[in-house]
Coordinates of C-alpha atoms in Angstrom, one line a residue:
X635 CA 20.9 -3.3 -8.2
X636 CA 21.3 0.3 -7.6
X637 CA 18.1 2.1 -7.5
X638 CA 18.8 5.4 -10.2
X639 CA 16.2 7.6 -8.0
X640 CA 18.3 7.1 -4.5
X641 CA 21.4 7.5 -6.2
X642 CA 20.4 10.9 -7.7
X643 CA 19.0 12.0 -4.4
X644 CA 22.4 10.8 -2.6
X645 CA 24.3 13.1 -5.5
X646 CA 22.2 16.4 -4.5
X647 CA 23.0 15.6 -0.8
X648 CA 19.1 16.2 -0.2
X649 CA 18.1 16.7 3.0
X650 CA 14.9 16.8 4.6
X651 CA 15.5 21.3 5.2
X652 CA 16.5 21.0 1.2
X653 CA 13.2 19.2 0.5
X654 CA 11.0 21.6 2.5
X655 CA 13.0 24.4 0.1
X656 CA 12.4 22.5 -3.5
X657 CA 8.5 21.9 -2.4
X658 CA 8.7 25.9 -2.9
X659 CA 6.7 26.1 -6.4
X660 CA 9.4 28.4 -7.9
X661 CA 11.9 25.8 -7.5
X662 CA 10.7 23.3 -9.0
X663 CA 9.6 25.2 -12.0
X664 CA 12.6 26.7 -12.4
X665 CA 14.1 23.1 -12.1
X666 CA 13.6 22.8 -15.4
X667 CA 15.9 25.2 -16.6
X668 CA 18.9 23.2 -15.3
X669 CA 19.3 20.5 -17.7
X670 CA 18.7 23.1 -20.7
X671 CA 21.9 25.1 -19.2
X672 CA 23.8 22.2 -19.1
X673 CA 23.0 21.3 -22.6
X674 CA 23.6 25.2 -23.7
X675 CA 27.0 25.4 -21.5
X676 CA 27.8 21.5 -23.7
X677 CA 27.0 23.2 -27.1
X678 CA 28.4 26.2 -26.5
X679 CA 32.2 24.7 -27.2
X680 CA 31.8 25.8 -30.9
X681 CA 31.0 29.3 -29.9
X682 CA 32.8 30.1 -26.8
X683 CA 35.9 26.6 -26.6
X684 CA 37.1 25.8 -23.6
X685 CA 35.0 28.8 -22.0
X686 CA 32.3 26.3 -22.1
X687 CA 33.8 24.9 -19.1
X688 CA 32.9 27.4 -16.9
X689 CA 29.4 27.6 -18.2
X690 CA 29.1 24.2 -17.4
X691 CA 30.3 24.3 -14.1
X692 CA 28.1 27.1 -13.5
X693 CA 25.3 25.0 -14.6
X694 CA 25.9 22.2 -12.7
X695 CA 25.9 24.3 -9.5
X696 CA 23.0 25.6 -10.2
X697 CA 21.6 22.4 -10.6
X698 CA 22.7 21.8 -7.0
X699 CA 21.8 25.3 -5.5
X700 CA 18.4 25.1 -7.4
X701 CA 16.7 23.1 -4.7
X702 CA 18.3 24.8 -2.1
X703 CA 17.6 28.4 -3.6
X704 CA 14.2 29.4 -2.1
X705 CA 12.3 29.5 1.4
X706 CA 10.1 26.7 2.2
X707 CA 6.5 27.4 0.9
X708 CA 3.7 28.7 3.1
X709 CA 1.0 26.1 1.3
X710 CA 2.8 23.4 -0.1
X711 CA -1.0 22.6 -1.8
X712 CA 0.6 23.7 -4.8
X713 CA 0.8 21.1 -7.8
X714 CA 4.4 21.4 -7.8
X715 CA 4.9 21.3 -3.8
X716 CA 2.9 17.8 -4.2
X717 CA 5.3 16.7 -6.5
X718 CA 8.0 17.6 -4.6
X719 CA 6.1 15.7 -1.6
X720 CA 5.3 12.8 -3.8
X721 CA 8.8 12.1 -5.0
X722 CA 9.6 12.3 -1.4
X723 CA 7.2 9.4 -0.6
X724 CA 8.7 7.8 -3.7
X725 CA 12.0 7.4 -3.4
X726 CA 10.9 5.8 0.0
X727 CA 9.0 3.8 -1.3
X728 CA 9.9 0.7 0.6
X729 CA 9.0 2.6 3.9
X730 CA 5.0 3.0 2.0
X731 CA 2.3 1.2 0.3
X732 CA 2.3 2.8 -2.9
X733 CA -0.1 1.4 -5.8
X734 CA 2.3 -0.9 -7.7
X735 CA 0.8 1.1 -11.4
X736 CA 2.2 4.4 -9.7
X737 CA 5.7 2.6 -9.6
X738 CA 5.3 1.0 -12.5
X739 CA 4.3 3.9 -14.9
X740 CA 7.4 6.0 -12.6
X741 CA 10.1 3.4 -14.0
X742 CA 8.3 3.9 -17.5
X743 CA 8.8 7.6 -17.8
X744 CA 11.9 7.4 -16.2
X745 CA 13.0 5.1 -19.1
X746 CA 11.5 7.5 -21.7
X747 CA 13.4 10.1 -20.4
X748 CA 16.5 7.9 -20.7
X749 CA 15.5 6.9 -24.1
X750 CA 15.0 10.8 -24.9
X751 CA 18.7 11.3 -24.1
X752 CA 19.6 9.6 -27.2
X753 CA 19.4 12.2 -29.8
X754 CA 20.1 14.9 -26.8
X755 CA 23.2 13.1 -26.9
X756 CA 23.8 12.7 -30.1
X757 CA 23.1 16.2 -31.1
X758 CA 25.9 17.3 -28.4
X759 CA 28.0 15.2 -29.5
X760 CA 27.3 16.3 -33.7
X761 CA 26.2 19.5 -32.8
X762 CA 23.1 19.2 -34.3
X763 CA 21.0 21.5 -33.4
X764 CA 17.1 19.2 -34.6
X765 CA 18.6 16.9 -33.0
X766 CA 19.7 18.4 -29.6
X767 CA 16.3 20.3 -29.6
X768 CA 14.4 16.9 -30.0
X769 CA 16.1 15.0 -27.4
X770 CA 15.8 17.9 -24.6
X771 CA 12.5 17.9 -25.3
X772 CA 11.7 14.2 -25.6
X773 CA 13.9 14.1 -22.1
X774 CA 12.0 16.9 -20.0
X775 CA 8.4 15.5 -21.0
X776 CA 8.4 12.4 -19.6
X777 CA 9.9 14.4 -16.8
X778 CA 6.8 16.6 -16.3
X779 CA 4.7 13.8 -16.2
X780 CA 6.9 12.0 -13.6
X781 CA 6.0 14.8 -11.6
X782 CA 2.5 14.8 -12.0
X783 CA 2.6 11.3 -10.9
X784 CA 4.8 12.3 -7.8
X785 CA 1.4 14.4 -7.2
X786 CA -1.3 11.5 -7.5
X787 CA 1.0 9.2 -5.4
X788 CA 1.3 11.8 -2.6
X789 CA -2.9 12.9 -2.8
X790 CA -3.4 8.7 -2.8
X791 CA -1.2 7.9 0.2
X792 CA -2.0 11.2 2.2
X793 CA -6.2 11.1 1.4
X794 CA -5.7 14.8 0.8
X795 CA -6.6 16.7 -2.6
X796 CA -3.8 18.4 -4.9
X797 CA -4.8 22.4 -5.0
X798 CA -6.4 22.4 -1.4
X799 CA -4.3 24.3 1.0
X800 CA -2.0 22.5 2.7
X801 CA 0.1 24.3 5.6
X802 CA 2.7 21.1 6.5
X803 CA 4.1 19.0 3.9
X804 CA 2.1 16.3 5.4
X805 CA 3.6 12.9 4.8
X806 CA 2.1 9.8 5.5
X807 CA 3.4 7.3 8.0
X808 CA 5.7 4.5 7.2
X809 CA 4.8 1.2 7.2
X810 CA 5.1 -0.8 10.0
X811 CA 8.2 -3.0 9.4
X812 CA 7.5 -6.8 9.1

């Protein structure tokens, strides 16, 4: 089965340089603008036809240049740098003992935020505007609190507390393979 997290990190072409970049707070915060200027650039057809195009595609690269878009933090102590660290440990998280409830309650807000694509879509697709609204908003919570959970797996694995300063992403080490 394909694991959704890898395969998103393998469409980004993230590497480690582009991770040390994202951990910069203002990129992940402004993360969330990108799926918002997708859906704009998708709605926009009514207003603008096939100029929407080009918004889109001018979305979409920013959705790729986003990560890539700032210098690496000085302290990456920051709630959002931890995130960024967290997802990190995540997405290898066959390499690390994370707490199977931090996986767990991962795949669940990753499947909310699935499930809120529903009426995203479906207001694209109608041009609703309630229902457009509803699903980008049901979408980005669950991916806020995905994050926040990126933060409490990287403060359990790494013994370190979220907020303290933190000069080097520190990472824990890999599990010895059996």
């Amino acid at each position: 089965m394909t694991d959704i997290y890898r395969a998103a990190e393998r469409l980004m072409g993230m590497q480690d340089a582009d991770w040390r970049r994202h951990a910069n707070p203002l990129s992940v915060w402004t993360r969330f603008t990108c799926l918002p200027l997708l859906v704009l650039a998708i709605y926009a057809r009514q207003w603008v036809g096939w100029w929407a195009l080009a918004l889109f595609a001018l979305a979409a690269l920013w959705t790729w240049a986003n990560p890539r878009a700032f210098p690496p933090p000085s302290d990456f102590g920051s709630w959002a740098a931890r995130g960024t660290l967290g997802e990190r440990i995540f997405l290898a998280r066959d390499r690390y003992d994370i707490a199977p409830h931090h996986v767990r309650i991962a795949h669940v807000l990753t499947a909310l935020s699935a499930v809120g694509g529903l009426p995203l879509l479906y207001g694209l697709i109608m041009l609703n505007p309630w229902a457009t609204l509803l699903g980008l908003i049901a979408t980005i919570l669950p991916k806020v609190w995905f994050v926040d959970r990126m933060v409490w797996i990287h403060a359990d694995i790494t013994s370190t507390t979220p907020g303290d300063p933190l000069p080097d992403p520190t990472l824990p080490h890999e599990r010895t393979p059996t």
